[in-house]
Short mmCIF file of C-alpha atoms and ligand atoms in Angstrom, two decimals:
data_model
loop_
_atom_site.label_atom_id
_atom_site.label_comp_id
_atom_site.label_asym_id
_atom_site.label_seq_id
_atom_site.Cartn_x
_atom_site.Cartn_y
_atom_site.Cartn_z
CA UNK A 113 50.91 168.77 112.19
CA UNK A 114 50.05 166.94 115.41
CA UNK A 115 51.92 163.72 116.07
CA UNK A 116 49.67 160.85 115.11
CA UNK A 117 49.25 157.85 117.39
CA UNK A 118 50.03 154.60 115.66
CA UNK A 119 48.25 151.30 116.28
CA UNK A 120 50.63 149.03 118.27
CA UNK A 121 51.74 146.74 115.51
CA UNK A 122 54.56 144.20 115.26
CA UNK A 123 56.32 143.24 112.06
CA UNK A 124 59.28 140.91 111.66
CA UNK A 125 60.78 138.72 108.97
CA UNK A 126 63.15 135.84 108.37
CA UNK A 127 64.96 134.95 105.15
CA UNK A 128 64.02 131.63 103.53
CA UNK A 129 67.61 131.18 102.45
CA UNK A 130 68.29 127.87 104.20
CA UNK A 131 67.00 125.97 107.18
CA UNK A 132 65.94 127.56 110.46
CA UNK A 133 68.56 127.53 113.21
CA UNK A 134 68.35 127.61 116.97
CA UNK A 135 69.59 131.22 116.66
CA UNK A 136 66.52 132.19 114.63
CA UNK A 137 64.27 130.35 117.06
CA UNK A 138 65.66 131.82 120.29
CA UNK A 139 66.59 135.26 118.92
CA UNK A 140 63.39 135.86 117.01
CA UNK A 141 60.61 133.27 116.71
CA UNK A 142 60.07 132.67 120.42
CA UNK A 143 59.47 136.39 120.86
CA UNK A 144 57.20 136.48 117.79
CA UNK A 145 55.04 133.86 119.47
CA UNK A 146 54.79 135.65 122.81
CA UNK A 147 53.97 139.01 121.18
CA UNK A 148 50.88 137.48 119.57
CA UNK A 149 49.30 137.41 123.01
CA UNK A 150 50.27 140.95 123.95
CA UNK A 151 48.41 144.08 122.88
CA UNK A 152 49.71 144.09 119.30
CA UNK A 153 48.60 143.26 115.82
CA UNK A 154 51.30 140.89 114.57
CA UNK A 155 52.57 140.34 111.04
CA UNK A 156 55.31 137.81 110.31
CA UNK A 157 56.99 137.41 106.98
CA UNK A 158 59.14 135.07 104.92
CA UNK A 159 61.31 137.61 103.11
CA UNK A 160 61.78 135.85 99.79
CA UNK A 161 62.74 139.07 97.98
CA UNK A 162 65.56 139.58 100.46
CA UNK A 163 66.74 136.00 100.00
CA UNK A 164 67.50 136.50 96.29
CA UNK A 165 69.99 139.28 97.03
CA UNK A 166 72.35 136.30 96.93
CA UNK A 167 71.81 133.41 94.50
CA UNK A 168 68.98 131.00 95.38
CA UNK A 169 68.14 127.95 93.35
CA UNK A 170 64.41 128.43 92.49
CA UNK A 171 63.30 124.98 93.67
CA UNK A 172 65.22 125.39 96.93
CA UNK A 173 63.76 128.85 97.48
CA UNK A 174 60.22 127.55 97.05
CA UNK A 175 60.88 124.66 99.44
CA UNK A 176 62.67 126.83 102.00
CA UNK A 177 59.84 129.38 101.98
CA UNK A 178 57.26 126.70 102.72
CA UNK A 179 59.51 125.05 105.30
CA UNK A 180 60.02 128.38 107.04
CA UNK A 181 56.25 128.91 107.13
CA UNK A 182 55.94 125.42 108.62
CA UNK A 183 58.59 126.37 111.20
CA UNK A 184 56.67 129.51 112.19
CA UNK A 185 53.41 127.60 112.59
CA UNK A 186 55.00 124.61 114.36
CA UNK A 187 56.69 127.01 116.82
CA UNK A 188 53.33 128.45 117.79
CA UNK A 189 52.58 131.28 115.39
CA UNK A 190 48.88 131.01 114.81
CA UNK A 191 47.45 132.12 111.45
CA UNK A 192 44.34 133.07 113.44
CA UNK A 193 46.25 135.49 115.67
CA UNK A 194 48.93 136.71 113.26
CA UNK A 195 49.12 137.61 109.60
CA UNK A 196 51.60 135.21 108.02
CA UNK A 197 52.93 136.12 104.58
CA UNK A 198 55.68 135.72 102.08
CA UNK A 199 56.96 139.09 101.01
CA UNK A 200 56.58 138.71 97.24
CA UNK A 201 52.81 138.21 97.55
CA UNK A 202 52.41 141.68 99.04
CA UNK A 203 53.78 143.93 96.27
CA UNK A 204 53.58 147.12 98.35
CA UNK A 205 56.80 146.08 100.16
CA UNK A 206 58.84 146.38 96.95
CA UNK A 207 56.94 149.48 95.83
CA UNK A 208 57.70 151.37 99.03
CA UNK A 209 61.30 150.12 98.87
CA UNK A 210 61.75 152.09 95.64
CA UNK A 211 60.67 155.29 97.37
CA UNK A 212 63.07 154.51 100.21
CA UNK A 213 65.89 153.90 97.71
CA UNK A 214 65.41 157.55 96.88
CA UNK A 215 65.36 158.63 100.55
CA UNK A 216 68.31 156.61 101.92
CA UNK A 217 71.79 158.00 101.23
CA UNK A 218 74.72 156.08 99.73
CA UNK A 219 76.83 156.96 102.75
CA UNK A 220 74.29 155.38 105.12
CA UNK A 221 74.19 152.16 103.14
CA UNK A 222 77.97 151.93 102.91
CA UNK A 223 78.18 151.82 106.70
CA UNK A 224 76.03 148.68 106.99
CA UNK A 225 78.17 145.94 108.51
CA UNK A 226 75.96 143.13 107.18
CA UNK A 227 76.68 144.26 103.61
CA UNK A 228 80.39 144.35 104.33
CA UNK A 229 80.27 140.88 105.90
CA UNK A 230 78.17 139.33 103.17
CA UNK A 231 79.83 141.00 100.19
CA UNK A 232 83.25 140.16 101.62
CA UNK A 233 86.36 141.16 99.72
CA UNK A 234 84.66 141.04 96.34
CA UNK A 235 82.09 143.82 96.88
CA UNK A 236 82.18 144.77 93.17
CA UNK A 237 80.60 141.41 92.34
CA UNK A 238 77.81 141.71 94.94
CA UNK A 239 74.30 142.33 93.62
CA UNK A 240 72.83 145.82 93.72
CA UNK A 241 70.00 144.20 95.71
CA UNK A 242 72.40 143.19 98.47
CA UNK A 243 73.54 146.79 98.78
CA UNK A 244 69.97 148.13 98.82
CA UNK A 245 68.76 145.34 101.14
CA UNK A 246 68.22 147.59 104.21
CA UNK A 247 65.92 149.96 102.27
CA UNK A 248 63.65 147.01 101.45
CA UNK A 249 63.80 145.98 105.10
CA UNK A 250 62.73 149.49 106.14
CA UNK A 251 59.87 149.25 103.65
CA UNK A 252 58.80 145.86 105.07
CA UNK A 253 58.36 147.49 108.44
CA UNK A 254 57.05 150.91 107.50
CA UNK A 255 54.50 149.74 104.89
CA UNK A 256 52.58 148.53 107.98
CA UNK A 257 53.41 151.56 110.12
CA UNK A 258 54.79 148.91 112.48
CA UNK A 259 55.72 150.26 115.89
CA UNK A 260 57.75 147.30 117.25
CA UNK A 261 60.16 144.89 115.56
CA UNK A 262 61.41 141.83 117.49
CA UNK A 263 64.83 140.72 116.18
CA UNK A 264 68.18 139.32 117.27
CA UNK A 265 71.09 141.59 118.09
CA UNK A 266 72.55 141.37 114.55
CA UNK A 267 69.65 143.37 113.06
CA UNK A 268 70.08 146.39 115.32
CA UNK A 269 71.94 148.50 112.78
CA UNK A 270 69.27 147.86 110.13
CA UNK A 271 66.58 149.02 112.55
CA UNK A 272 68.49 152.21 113.27
CA UNK A 273 68.62 152.81 109.51
CA UNK A 274 64.86 152.20 109.35
CA UNK A 275 64.37 155.00 111.87
CA UNK A 276 66.72 157.26 109.90
CA UNK A 277 64.74 156.63 106.70
CA UNK A 278 61.41 157.31 108.45
CA UNK A 279 62.77 160.51 110.01
CA UNK A 280 64.23 161.80 106.73
CA UNK A 281 61.02 161.06 104.82
CA UNK A 282 58.93 162.81 107.47
CA UNK A 283 61.33 165.75 107.49
CA UNK A 284 61.73 166.13 103.70
CA UNK A 285 57.98 166.04 103.05
CA UNK A 286 57.08 167.86 106.25
CA UNK A 287 54.76 165.14 107.52
CA UNK A 288 54.47 162.85 110.56
CA UNK A 289 53.59 159.89 108.42
CA UNK A 290 56.01 157.08 109.31
CA UNK A 291 56.53 156.00 112.94
CA UNK A 292 59.99 155.69 114.47
CA UNK A 293 59.91 151.96 115.07
CA UNK A 294 61.21 150.44 118.32
CA UNK A 295 63.54 147.44 118.08
CA UNK A 296 62.64 144.68 120.54
CA UNK A 297 65.92 142.88 121.34
CA UNK A 298 65.24 141.01 124.56
CA UNK A 299 65.97 137.80 126.40
CA UNK A 300 68.90 135.54 127.22
CA UNK A 301 69.70 134.63 123.62
CA UNK A 302 69.65 137.73 121.45
CA UNK A 303 72.95 136.57 119.97
CA UNK A 304 73.35 132.80 119.87
CA UNK A 305 76.93 131.92 118.99
CA UNK A 306 78.45 129.12 116.91
CA UNK A 307 78.95 125.85 118.81
CA UNK A 308 82.44 125.64 117.33
CA UNK A 309 83.61 129.22 117.92
CA UNK A 310 82.20 131.43 120.67
CA UNK A 311 83.22 134.60 118.81
CA UNK A 312 81.07 133.87 115.73
CA UNK A 313 77.29 134.10 115.39
CA UNK A 314 75.38 130.84 114.85
CA UNK A 315 74.35 131.09 111.23
CA UNK A 316 72.65 129.05 108.53
CA UNK A 317 75.43 130.04 106.14
CA UNK A 318 78.32 128.69 108.26
CA UNK A 319 80.00 125.92 106.18
CA UNK A 320 80.23 123.72 109.31
CA UNK A 321 76.93 122.02 110.14
CA UNK A 322 78.36 121.18 113.57
CA UNK A 323 78.44 124.92 114.35
CA UNK A 324 74.66 125.17 114.55
CA UNK A 325 71.53 123.35 115.64
CA UNK A 326 69.00 123.20 112.83
CA UNK A 327 65.33 123.08 113.73
CA UNK A 328 65.06 119.94 111.59
CA UNK A 329 67.91 118.06 113.36
CA UNK A 330 66.86 114.80 115.01
CA UNK A 331 67.42 114.06 118.71
CA UNK A 332 70.70 112.16 118.17
CA UNK A 333 72.16 114.92 116.01
CA UNK A 334 71.24 117.60 118.55
CA UNK A 335 72.80 115.60 121.40
CA UNK A 336 75.94 114.92 119.37
CA UNK A 337 76.40 118.58 118.39
CA UNK A 338 76.01 119.70 122.01
CA UNK A 339 78.39 117.00 123.25
CA UNK A 340 81.00 118.20 120.74
CA UNK A 341 80.40 121.91 121.36
CA UNK A 342 83.59 123.79 122.16
CA UNK A 343 83.99 124.62 125.87
CA UNK A 344 86.75 125.40 128.33
CA UNK A 345 88.09 123.09 131.07
CA UNK A 346 86.62 124.98 134.06
CA UNK A 347 83.45 124.22 135.99
CA UNK A 348 80.41 126.48 135.53
CA UNK A 349 80.38 129.54 137.78
CA UNK A 350 77.57 130.24 140.25
CA UNK A 351 77.05 133.82 139.08
CA UNK A 352 76.72 135.50 135.68
CA UNK A 353 79.87 137.61 136.17
CA UNK A 354 81.88 134.39 136.11
CA UNK A 355 80.97 133.94 132.42
CA UNK A 356 82.43 137.30 131.35
CA UNK A 357 85.57 135.99 129.62
CA UNK A 358 84.19 132.59 128.71
CA UNK A 359 82.25 133.04 125.45
CA UNK A 360 81.59 129.35 124.80
CA UNK A 361 80.42 128.68 128.34
CA UNK A 362 78.28 131.81 128.28
CA UNK A 363 76.69 130.74 125.01
CA UNK A 364 75.63 127.32 126.30
CA UNK A 365 74.22 128.83 129.49
CA UNK A 366 72.36 131.48 127.50
CA UNK A 367 70.87 128.79 125.27
CA UNK A 368 69.79 126.80 128.31
CA UNK A 369 68.21 129.86 129.93
CA UNK A 370 66.35 130.89 126.77
CA UNK A 371 65.06 127.38 126.07
CA UNK A 372 63.85 127.01 129.64
CA UNK A 373 62.43 130.55 129.99
CA UNK A 374 64.78 131.29 132.86
CA UNK A 375 67.29 134.02 133.56
CA UNK A 376 71.02 133.23 133.43
CA UNK A 377 71.20 133.84 137.20
CA UNK A 378 68.50 131.23 137.82
CA UNK A 379 70.24 128.66 135.65
CA UNK A 380 73.58 129.21 137.39
CA UNK A 381 71.95 128.87 140.78
CA UNK A 382 71.08 125.30 139.76
CA UNK A 383 74.09 124.26 137.72
CA UNK A 384 76.93 126.40 139.14
CA UNK A 385 79.90 124.19 140.06
CA UNK A 386 79.05 121.52 137.48
CA UNK A 387 81.56 120.39 134.86
CA UNK A 388 80.53 120.45 131.20
CA UNK A 389 80.48 116.65 131.25
CA UNK A 390 77.43 116.93 133.50
CA UNK A 391 75.88 120.10 132.06
CA UNK A 392 75.97 119.17 128.37
CA UNK A 393 73.65 116.14 128.74
CA UNK A 394 71.18 118.35 130.65
CA UNK A 395 71.29 120.92 127.88
CA UNK A 396 70.91 118.25 125.20
CA UNK A 397 67.90 116.78 126.96
CA UNK A 398 66.29 120.19 127.32
CA UNK A 399 66.97 121.12 123.68
CA UNK A 400 65.54 117.84 122.40
CA UNK A 401 62.43 118.15 124.58
CA UNK A 402 61.75 121.68 123.27
CA UNK A 403 62.74 121.20 119.63
CA UNK A 404 61.52 117.73 118.68
CA UNK A 405 57.80 118.59 118.91
CA UNK A 406 58.52 121.52 116.58
CA UNK A 407 60.45 119.49 114.04
CA UNK A 408 57.86 116.72 113.94
CA UNK A 409 55.07 119.26 113.43
CA UNK A 410 57.14 120.88 110.66
CA UNK A 411 57.47 117.51 108.94
CA UNK A 412 53.71 116.95 109.23
CA UNK A 413 52.93 120.34 107.72
CA UNK A 414 55.46 119.86 104.92
CA UNK A 415 53.69 116.65 103.89
CA UNK A 416 50.86 118.80 102.52
CA UNK A 417 52.25 122.18 101.37
CA UNK A 418 48.88 123.19 99.89
CA UNK A 419 47.67 124.02 103.41
CA UNK A 420 50.68 126.31 103.85
CA UNK A 421 50.09 127.94 100.46
CA UNK A 422 46.48 128.68 101.44
CA UNK A 423 47.58 130.27 104.70
CA UNK A 424 50.07 132.49 102.86
CA UNK A 425 47.49 133.49 100.27
CA UNK A 426 45.01 134.46 102.97
CA UNK A 427 47.76 136.29 104.86
CA UNK A 428 48.61 138.31 101.75
CA UNK A 429 44.99 139.41 101.36
CA UNK A 430 44.82 140.52 105.00
CA UNK A 431 48.17 142.27 104.71
CA UNK A 432 47.17 144.22 101.63
CA UNK A 433 44.19 145.70 103.50
CA UNK A 434 46.85 147.45 105.59
CA UNK A 435 49.58 148.08 103.01
CA UNK A 436 47.59 149.33 100.00
CA UNK A 437 46.20 152.47 101.73
CA UNK A 438 49.61 153.27 103.25
CA UNK A 439 51.26 153.03 99.82
CA UNK A 440 48.54 155.23 98.26
CA UNK A 441 49.02 157.86 100.91
CA UNK A 442 52.81 157.70 100.45
CA UNK A 443 52.44 158.26 96.69
CA UNK A 444 50.16 161.18 97.38
CA UNK A 445 52.64 162.75 99.80
CA UNK A 446 55.47 162.30 97.28
CA UNK A 447 53.45 163.90 94.47
CA UNK A 448 52.58 160.99 92.19
CA UNK A 449 49.50 161.60 90.06
CA UNK A 450 46.94 158.93 90.90
P1 TYM B 586 67.72 136.53 109.26
O1 TYM B 586 66.92 135.74 108.30
O2 TYM B 586 69.21 136.51 109.12
O3 TYM B 586 67.39 136.12 110.74
C1 TYM B 586 66.06 136.10 111.20
C2 TYM B 586 65.98 136.50 112.65
O4 TYM B 586 66.76 135.62 113.46
C3 TYM B 586 67.68 136.39 114.23
N1 TYM B 586 68.93 135.63 114.35
C4 TYM B 586 69.55 135.41 115.50
N2 TYM B 586 69.26 135.76 116.77
C5 TYM B 586 70.10 135.37 117.74
N3 TYM B 586 71.23 134.65 117.50
C6 TYM B 586 71.58 134.27 116.24
N4 TYM B 586 72.67 133.56 116.02
C7 TYM B 586 70.71 134.66 115.18
N5 TYM B 586 70.74 134.46 113.83
C8 TYM B 586 69.64 135.07 113.35
C9 TYM B 586 67.90 137.66 113.45
O5 TYM B 586 68.36 138.70 114.28
C10 TYM B 586 66.52 137.92 112.91
O6 TYM B 586 65.70 138.56 113.87
N6 TYM B 586 67.27 141.22 107.61
C11 TYM B 586 66.61 140.17 108.34
C12 TYM B 586 65.25 139.78 107.75
C13 TYM B 586 64.31 140.90 107.58
C14 TYM B 586 63.61 141.60 108.63
C15 TYM B 586 62.78 142.55 107.96
C16 TYM B 586 63.62 141.50 110.02
C17 TYM B 586 63.89 141.45 106.41
N7 TYM B 586 62.98 142.43 106.64
C18 TYM B 586 61.96 143.42 108.70
C19 TYM B 586 62.79 142.38 110.73
C20 TYM B 586 61.98 143.32 110.07
C21 TYM B 586 67.49 138.95 108.33
O7 TYM B 586 68.32 138.75 107.46
O8 TYM B 586 67.22 138.05 109.28
#
């Protein structure tokens, strides 16, 4: 069989399992927005089926899904340029995931660090869904034959597994049906760290709210969290190498660079030599100027969720034009009588 050429197509998703953080925004959403204007079809997803791999209160899940959609739109994802969906309205994701459950191997899944982190010491009590999570993620991507997936650094291992699943399917059935998707992990903030501990990822599930900036935080809260962010006593260096053993300092500079669309070298050229007492107010001002328009637009959109629901319904219809034929073809390859 000749190798098919795949339409350049971007897929990515975020879990509606809590509020959006600055990590999600800088590591993922900003790139989602810029890829809309490159030569790609773009599909962005609220992965509600992934969220319930750990307990979600139903009312919270519904609210978080709509708020996440509002966050996407307020950040610049245009429903005219991109297909915006929630996963459960496009049933082919879950249908392909079943096939992939039968392709992926137990040994592969057991190596996934996110499962180990999330299941913790009590893995026996984790849901089967949490263990199978990466097969559903592979299905999210491959049900569109997506070629590129923008994500933060923490999703790299899942994207490698996605390629392994595609390769094994293609090999077992002797086809060139699923593309080997490219991860897009780029920019100054592919791993935004906790404001309280430079060795931990900024995360919506961290018990300390001071560890993260939420997209819905007001200006005072943002400024206060940055002022209190852990740092070291030294001045900022003038070159990136000077940040090597200074995780907290590096994190704040990375955040500044990503928010301001600059490289770390450019930022340090301007602020090198400054103490944190001078740099933190600059960072706070920049963060507020970039984030407050987003949070006020989110609040406006959330005032009338019916508009969001309509956008998601339309997105699901557009998505299914792509996913339904790919699922049919998959079933045919596998040998299901249709
Ligand atoms: P989730 O919901 O944990 O995070 C969504 C996106 O935000 C990025 N991210 C970060 N980037 C930089 N620094 C941080 N501190 C940070 N925290 C989060 C994540 O890397 C991600 O890109 N499994 C995925 C959701 C998913 C998905 C998919 C992604 C399901 N199916 C298909 C891509 C393609 C997740 O839990 O992301």
